[in-house]
Coordinates of C-alpha atoms in Angstrom, one line a residue:
M1 CA 137.1 227.9 32.7
S2 CA 136.8 224.3 33.7
E3 CA 140.4 223.1 33.5
D4 CA 143.1 224.2 36.0
P5 CA 146.1 225.6 34.2
E6 CA 149.6 224.1 34.7
V7 CA 152.8 226.1 34.8
L8 CA 156.1 224.3 34.9
T9 CA 159.4 226.2 35.0
T10 CA 162.9 224.7 34.3
V11 CA 166.3 226.2 33.5
T12 CA 168.4 225.1 30.6
G13 CA 171.8 226.8 30.7
E14 CA 171.0 230.5 31.1
V15 CA 167.5 230.1 29.6
R16 CA 164.4 229.7 31.6
V17 CA 161.8 227.5 30.0
V18 CA 158.2 228.0 31.1
R19 CA 155.8 225.3 29.9
V20 CA 152.1 226.2 30.2
A21 CA 149.1 224.0 29.7
G22 CA 145.4 224.3 30.0
E23 CA 142.9 227.2 29.8
F24 CA 143.8 230.7 30.7
D25 CA 141.4 233.6 31.3
F26 CA 141.1 236.5 33.8
D27 CA 140.6 234.2 36.7
T28 CA 143.7 231.9 36.0
V29 CA 146.2 234.1 34.3
E30 CA 147.9 235.5 37.5
R31 CA 150.1 232.4 37.7
L32 CA 151.5 233.3 34.3
V33 CA 152.3 236.9 35.2
R34 CA 154.7 235.6 38.0
A35 CA 156.1 232.8 35.8
F36 CA 156.8 235.2 32.9
D37 CA 158.6 237.8 34.9
P38 CA 162.3 237.9 34.0
R39 CA 163.2 238.9 37.5
E40 CA 162.0 235.5 38.7
G41 CA 164.5 233.8 36.4
G42 CA 167.3 233.4 38.9
G43 CA 170.0 234.9 36.7
T44 CA 168.8 233.6 33.4
T45 CA 169.3 235.8 30.3
A46 CA 166.2 234.7 28.4
T47 CA 162.8 233.0 28.7
V48 CA 161.2 230.5 26.3
L49 CA 157.5 230.1 26.7
D50 CA 156.3 226.7 25.5
L51 CA 152.7 227.4 24.5
S52 CA 152.0 224.1 22.7
Q53 CA 149.6 222.8 25.3
V54 CA 147.4 226.0 25.8
R55 CA 143.8 225.0 25.0
F56 CA 142.2 228.4 25.6
A57 CA 143.6 231.9 25.8
D58 CA 141.7 235.2 26.1
S59 CA 142.7 238.9 26.3
A60 CA 144.0 238.4 29.9
F61 CA 146.5 235.9 28.5
L62 CA 147.5 238.3 25.7
H63 CA 147.9 241.0 28.3
A64 CA 150.2 238.7 30.3
L65 CA 152.3 238.0 27.2
L66 CA 152.6 241.7 26.3
Q67 CA 153.5 242.6 29.9
A68 CA 156.1 239.8 29.8
R69 CA 157.5 241.2 26.6
A70 CA 157.8 244.7 28.1
R71 CA 159.5 243.4 31.2
H72 CA 162.0 241.4 29.2
L73 CA 162.8 244.4 27.0
E74 CA 163.3 246.5 30.1
A75 CA 165.6 243.9 31.6
G76 CA 167.5 243.4 28.4
A77 CA 166.4 239.7 28.2
R78 CA 165.0 237.8 25.3
L79 CA 161.5 236.4 25.3
V80 CA 160.6 233.6 22.7
L81 CA 157.3 232.0 22.2
A82 CA 157.7 228.3 21.3
Q83 CA 155.1 226.2 19.5
P84 CA 152.1 228.4 20.2
A85 CA 148.9 226.5 20.1
A86 CA 146.3 227.4 17.4
C87 CA 144.3 229.4 19.9
V88 CA 147.3 231.5 20.8
V89 CA 148.3 232.0 17.2
R90 CA 144.7 233.1 16.4
L91 CA 144.8 235.5 19.4
L92 CA 148.0 237.1 18.2
E93 CA 146.9 237.3 14.6
V94 CA 143.4 238.8 15.4
T95 CA 144.9 241.4 17.7
G96 CA 147.8 242.3 15.3
T97 CA 150.4 241.5 18.0
A98 CA 152.1 238.5 16.4
G99 CA 154.9 240.7 15.0
S100 CA 155.6 241.9 18.6
F101 CA 157.1 238.5 19.5
I102 CA 159.9 236.2 18.5
L103 CA 158.1 233.0 17.5
A104 CA 159.7 229.5 17.1
G105 CA 158.2 226.3 15.8
T106 CA 159.9 224.1 18.4
V107 CA 161.3 224.4 21.9
T108 CA 164.7 223.6 20.5
A109 CA 164.5 226.4 17.9
A110 CA 163.2 228.7 20.6
L111 CA 166.2 227.9 22.8
S112 CA 168.5 228.8 19.9
A113 CA 166.7 232.0 19.3
A114 CA 166.7 232.8 23.0
R115 CA 170.5 232.4 23.0
G116 CA 170.8 234.6 20.0
V117 CA 172.0 231.8 17.8
S118 CA 170.8 230.6 14.4
S119 CA 172.2 228.0 12.1
D120 CA 174.2 230.8 10.5
G121 CA 175.6 232.1 13.8
P122 CA 174.5 234.9 16.2
T123 CA 171.5 237.0 15.5
E124 CA 170.5 240.5 16.5
G125 CA 168.0 240.9 19.3

């Protein structure tokens, strides 16, 4: 891939927000594996992945997402995908994995979902 990926991690309350941008394939996905690991969250209880700026994602990217999901489940932490770009939505749909993730249309909605809160109150995780 021609474009170097960007990974920016911030913490909002007890939720880690990982914003990723660029093109992700086998050669560039390793940065994501570390960023998506719940043990790297420094005491956070959930992770929101802002995927709105992803321009290319292949099976290595999907594997990183599935690995992150498994690690979050193991750690008892929530993982929410926010604003997935069209290429990510397509990848999830084509592989039948979209139902494996909590998806949110905005980062704000993802933060609420990560905290287990909806407009009606707490939600099950």
